[in-house]
PDB file of C-alpha atoms in Angstrom:
ATOM      1  CA  MET A   1      -0.289  -8.589  38.448  1.00  0.00           C
ATOM      2  CA  ARG A   2      -0.011  -6.188  35.607  1.00  0.00           C
ATOM      3  CA  CYS A   3       3.007  -3.961  35.239  1.00  0.00           C
ATOM      4  CA  PRO A   4       2.528  -0.089  35.900  1.00  0.00           C
ATOM      5  CA  ALA A   5       4.618   0.402  32.784  1.00  0.00           C
ATOM      6  CA  GLN A   6       1.993  -1.524  30.456  1.00  0.00           C
ATOM      7  CA  LYS A   7      -0.775   0.620  32.034  1.00  0.00           C
ATOM      8  CA  SER A   8       0.829   3.939  31.368  1.00  0.00           C
ATOM      9  CA  ALA A   9       1.966   2.803  27.936  1.00  0.00           C
ATOM     10  CA  ARG A  10      -1.927   1.515  27.216  1.00  0.00           C
ATOM     11  CA  LYS A  11      -2.945   5.045  28.458  1.00  0.00           C
ATOM     12  CA  ARG A  12      -0.430   7.059  26.388  1.00  0.00           C
ATOM     13  CA  SER A  13      -1.343   4.713  23.094  1.00  0.00           C
ATOM     14  CA  GLU A  14      -5.122   5.815  23.994  1.00  0.00           C
ATOM     15  CA  ASN A  15      -4.515   9.302  24.066  1.00  0.00           C
ATOM     16  CA  THR A  16      -2.804   9.495  20.858  1.00  0.00           C
ATOM     17  CA  ASP A  17      -4.937  10.153  17.325  1.00  0.00           C
ATOM     18  CA  SER A  18      -2.230   7.859  16.028  1.00  0.00           C
ATOM     19  CA  ALA A  19      -3.206   4.219  14.513  1.00  0.00           C
ATOM     20  CA  LEU A  20      -1.171   1.371  12.545  1.00  0.00           C
ATOM     21  CA  ALA A  21      -2.017   0.062   9.270  1.00  0.00           C
ATOM     22  CA  LYS A  22      -2.037  -3.219   9.205  1.00  0.00           C
ATOM     23  CA  PRO A  23      -0.059  -5.388   6.236  1.00  0.00           C
ATOM     24  CA  LEU A  24      -2.518  -7.954   4.468  1.00  0.00           C
ATOM     25  CA  ALA A  25      -1.955 -11.349   3.212  1.00  0.00           C
ATOM     26  CA  PRO A  26      -3.730 -11.526  -0.364  1.00  0.00           C
ATOM     27  CA  GLU A  27      -6.914 -13.342   1.143  1.00  0.00           C
ATOM     28  CA  ASP A  28      -7.455 -10.970   3.954  1.00  0.00           C
ATOM     29  CA  VAL A  29      -8.242  -8.099   1.422  1.00  0.00           C
ATOM     30  CA  ARG A  30     -11.990  -7.578   1.141  1.00  0.00           C
ATOM     31  CA  CYS A  31     -14.537  -5.374  -0.987  1.00  0.00           C
ATOM     32  CA  GLY A  32     -15.046  -1.690   0.669  1.00  0.00           C
ATOM     33  CA  ASP A  33     -11.290  -2.006   2.494  1.00  0.00           C
ATOM     34  CA  PHE A  34      -9.412   0.879   2.434  1.00  0.00           C
ATOM     35  CA  VAL A  35      -5.792  -0.173   1.887  1.00  0.00           C
ATOM     36  CA  ALA A  36      -2.616   1.596   0.837  1.00  0.00           C
ATOM     37  CA  VAL A  37       0.457   0.048  -1.417  1.00  0.00           C
ATOM     38  CA  LEU A  38       3.377  -0.640   1.189  1.00  0.00           C
ATOM     39  CA  HIS A  39       6.005  -1.690  -1.257  1.00  0.00           C
ATOM     40  CA  VAL A  40       6.183  -2.901  -5.036  1.00  0.00           C
ATOM     41  CA  ILE A  41       8.282  -5.664  -6.539  1.00  0.00           C
ATOM     42  CA  CYS A  42      10.319  -5.439  -9.663  1.00  0.00           C
ATOM     43  CA  GLU A  43      12.151  -8.221 -11.546  1.00  0.00           C
ATOM     44  CA  VAL A  44      14.979  -7.507 -13.875  1.00  0.00           C
ATOM     45  CA  PRO A  45      17.564  -9.722 -15.485  1.00  0.00           C
ATOM     46  CA  SER A  46      20.430 -10.788 -13.785  1.00  0.00           C
ATOM     47  CA  TYR A  47      22.696  -9.621 -16.172  1.00  0.00           C
ATOM     48  CA  PHE A  48      21.508  -6.180 -15.221  1.00  0.00           C
ATOM     49  CA  TRP A  49      22.688  -6.593 -11.677  1.00  0.00           C
ATOM     50  CA  SER A  50      26.660  -6.015 -11.991  1.00  0.00           C
ATOM     51  CA  ALA A  51      27.628  -6.529  -8.631  1.00  0.00           C
ATOM     52  CA  GLU A  52      27.109 -10.278  -8.117  1.00  0.00           C
ATOM     53  CA  SER A  53      26.000 -11.254 -11.885  1.00  0.00           C
ATOM     54  CA  PHE A  54      28.831 -13.575 -12.336  1.00  0.00           C
ATOM     55  CA  ARG A  55      27.763 -15.640  -9.805  1.00  0.00           C
ATOM     56  CA  LEU A  56      23.977 -15.755 -10.971  1.00  0.00           C
ATOM     57  CA  PRO A  57      22.717 -17.137 -14.126  1.00  0.00           C
ATOM     58  CA  HIS A  58      21.848 -15.214 -17.315  1.00  0.00           C
ATOM     59  CA  ASP A  59      17.967 -16.377 -17.248  1.00  0.00           C
ATOM     60  CA  GLU A  60      17.460 -15.884 -13.549  1.00  0.00           C
ATOM     61  CA  LEU A  61      15.284 -12.924 -12.520  1.00  0.00           C
ATOM     62  CA  VAL A  62      16.758 -10.462  -9.284  1.00  0.00           C
ATOM     63  CA  ARG A  63      13.615  -8.875  -7.468  1.00  0.00           C
ATOM     64  CA  LEU A  64      13.676  -5.765  -5.810  1.00  0.00           C
ATOM     65  CA  GLN A  65      11.494  -3.871  -3.127  1.00  0.00           C
ATOM     66  CA  HIS A  66      11.052  -0.422  -3.627  1.00  0.00           C
ATOM     67  CA  ILE A  67       8.527   1.913  -2.022  1.00  0.00           C
ATOM     68  CA  PRO A  68       6.359   3.757  -4.986  1.00  0.00           C
ATOM     69  CA  ASP A  69       5.864   7.705  -4.517  1.00  0.00           C
ATOM     70  CA  ASP A  70       2.440   6.889  -4.293  1.00  0.00           C
ATOM     71  CA  ALA A  71       2.624   4.714  -1.092  1.00  0.00           C
ATOM     72  CA  GLY A  72       0.350   5.659   1.625  1.00  0.00           C
ATOM     73  CA  VAL A  73      -2.221   7.004  -1.011  1.00  0.00           C
ATOM     74  CA  PRO A  74      -5.926   5.670   0.326  1.00  0.00           C
ATOM     75  CA  LEU A  75      -7.064   3.261  -2.133  1.00  0.00           C
ATOM     76  CA  LYS A  76     -11.094   1.736  -1.799  1.00  0.00           C
ATOM     77  CA  VAL A  77     -11.446  -2.319  -2.898  1.00  0.00           C
ATOM     78  CA  LYS A  78     -14.291  -2.611  -5.343  1.00  0.00           C
ATOM     79  CA  SER A  79     -13.954  -5.994  -6.408  1.00  0.00           C
ATOM     80  CA  VAL A  80     -11.107  -9.202  -5.718  1.00  0.00           C
ATOM     81  CA  CYS A  81     -10.199 -12.000  -7.732  1.00  0.00           C
ATOM     82  CA  LEU A  82      -6.972 -13.338  -6.543  1.00  0.00           C
ATOM     83  CA  PRO A  83      -4.361 -12.342  -7.234  1.00  0.00           C
ATOM     84  CA  PHE A  84      -5.692  -8.867  -8.820  1.00  0.00           C
ATOM     85  CA  VAL A  85      -7.717  -6.233  -6.944  1.00  0.00           C
ATOM     86  CA  PHE A  86      -9.546  -3.837  -8.365  1.00  0.00           C
ATOM     87  CA  ALA A  87      -9.442  -0.366  -6.684  1.00  0.00           C
ATOM     88  CA  THR A  88     -10.550   3.408  -7.072  1.00  0.00           C
ATOM     89  CA  ASP A  89      -8.408   6.539  -5.467  1.00  0.00           C
ATOM     90  CA  SER A  90     -10.109   9.422  -4.116  1.00  0.00           C
ATOM     91  CA  ALA A  91     -10.075  11.383  -7.581  1.00  0.00           C
ATOM     92  CA  GLY A  92     -11.983   8.218  -9.236  1.00  0.00           C
ATOM     93  CA  GLU A  93      -9.154   6.742 -11.431  1.00  0.00           C
ATOM     94  CA  ARG A  94      -9.425   2.755 -11.391  1.00  0.00           C
ATOM     95  CA  LYS A  95      -6.193   0.407 -10.858  1.00  0.00           C
ATOM     96  CA  THR A  96      -6.170  -3.322 -10.885  1.00  0.00           C
ATOM     97  CA  LEU A  97      -3.010  -4.093  -8.551  1.00  0.00           C
ATOM     98  CA  ASP A  98      -1.332  -7.716  -8.814  1.00  0.00           C
ATOM     99  CA  LEU A  99      -0.791  -8.804  -5.397  1.00  0.00           C
ATOM    100  CA  ARG A 100       2.199 -11.099  -7.290  1.00  0.00           C
ATOM    101  CA  LYS A 101       4.148  -7.791  -7.502  1.00  0.00           C
ATOM    102  CA  CYS A 102       2.901  -5.613  -4.328  1.00  0.00           C
ATOM    103  CA  ARG A 103       1.909  -5.391  -0.587  1.00  0.00           C
ATOM    104  CA  LEU A 104      -0.900  -3.864   0.976  1.00  0.00           C
ATOM    105  CA  ALA A 105      -2.217  -2.601   3.899  1.00  0.00           C
ATOM    106  CA  ARG A 106      -5.337  -2.106   5.541  1.00  0.00           C
ATOM    107  CA  LEU A 107      -5.889   1.370   6.492  1.00  0.00           C
ATOM    108  CA  ASP A 108      -7.552   2.677   9.936  1.00  0.00           C
ATOM    109  CA  ARG A 109     -10.807   3.888   8.807  1.00  0.00           C
ATOM    110  CA  ALA A 110     -10.930   7.306  10.493  1.00  0.00           C
ATOM    111  CA  TYR A 111      -7.249   7.876   8.845  1.00  0.00           C
ATOM    112  CA  ALA A 112      -8.257   6.705   5.318  1.00  0.00           C
ATOM    113  CA  LYS A 113     -11.474   8.814   5.231  1.00  0.00           C
ATOM    114  CA  ALA A 114      -9.775  11.724   6.238  1.00  0.00           C
ATOM    115  CA  ALA A 115      -7.052  11.123   3.889  1.00  0.00           C
ATOM    116  CA  TRP A 116      -9.452  10.401   1.220  1.00  0.00           C
ATOM    117  CA  LYS A 117     -11.512  13.825   1.517  1.00  0.00           C
ATOM    118  CA  ALA A 118      -8.273  15.873   1.738  1.00  0.00           C
ATOM    119  CA  CYS A 119      -7.208  14.008  -1.649  1.00  0.00           C
ATOM    120  CA  ARG A 120     -10.583  14.721  -3.088  1.00  0.00           C
ATOM    121  CA  LYS A 121     -10.726  18.067  -1.974  1.00  0.00           C
ATOM    122  CA  ALA A 122      -6.750  18.625  -3.476  1.00  0.00           C
ATOM    123  CA  HIS A 123      -8.216  16.968  -6.870  1.00  0.00           C
ATOM    124  CA  ARG A 124     -11.109  19.305  -7.315  1.00  0.00           C
ATOM    125  CA  LYS A 125      -8.520  21.789  -6.671  1.00  0.00           C
ATOM    126  CA  ARG A 126      -6.479  21.121  -9.222  1.00  0.00           C
ATOM    127  CA  GLN A 127      -9.258  19.868 -11.716  1.00  0.00           C
ATOM    128  CA  SER A 128     -10.884  23.935 -11.534  1.00  0.00           C
ATOM    129  CA  ALA A 129      -7.226  25.217 -11.641  1.00  0.00           C
ATOM    130  CA  LYS A 130      -6.951  23.424 -14.785  1.00  0.00           C
ATOM    131  CA  ALA A 131     -10.335  24.655 -16.219  1.00  0.00           C
ATOM    132  CA  LYS A 132      -9.674  28.058 -15.690  1.00  0.00           C
TER     133      LYS A 132
END
C-alpha cells in the first residue's frame, strides 16, 4: 500500500515547473548535452595556507572548491575526449573544460533551451548596443 503523503508529494512535483540538474561523472558527458559548471577546483601551494601551513609539507597542494560566477550558465557539449570537454555557450564562445578541475551537471532540456534562448537574446542586445 502506498503512503498518501507520497502521492501528494508526487502531485506537487508534477504540478511545478522546476527540475533538478543531474551531477555528471566524466564518463556520462555526451555530445549534444546541455551542461553547466557546478563548481571549480583550485589548487594552491600549502605555504599560502596560513592557518595550517605548519602541519603540511611545503610542496603539497591544497585543493579548494569554489562556485564560479558563471555557474549555471548553459553550455552545449560539442565534443568529448576525456578528461576534456569542448562546449559552446549561447553567444558562440567556445570553451574547453578540464573535468579534473571542474564538475558538470546535465541540465533539464526545457530549462536549458529557455535559458539558452534568453542568454542569446541578451548577448545580441549587448552587441547591438556596442555597435551604436
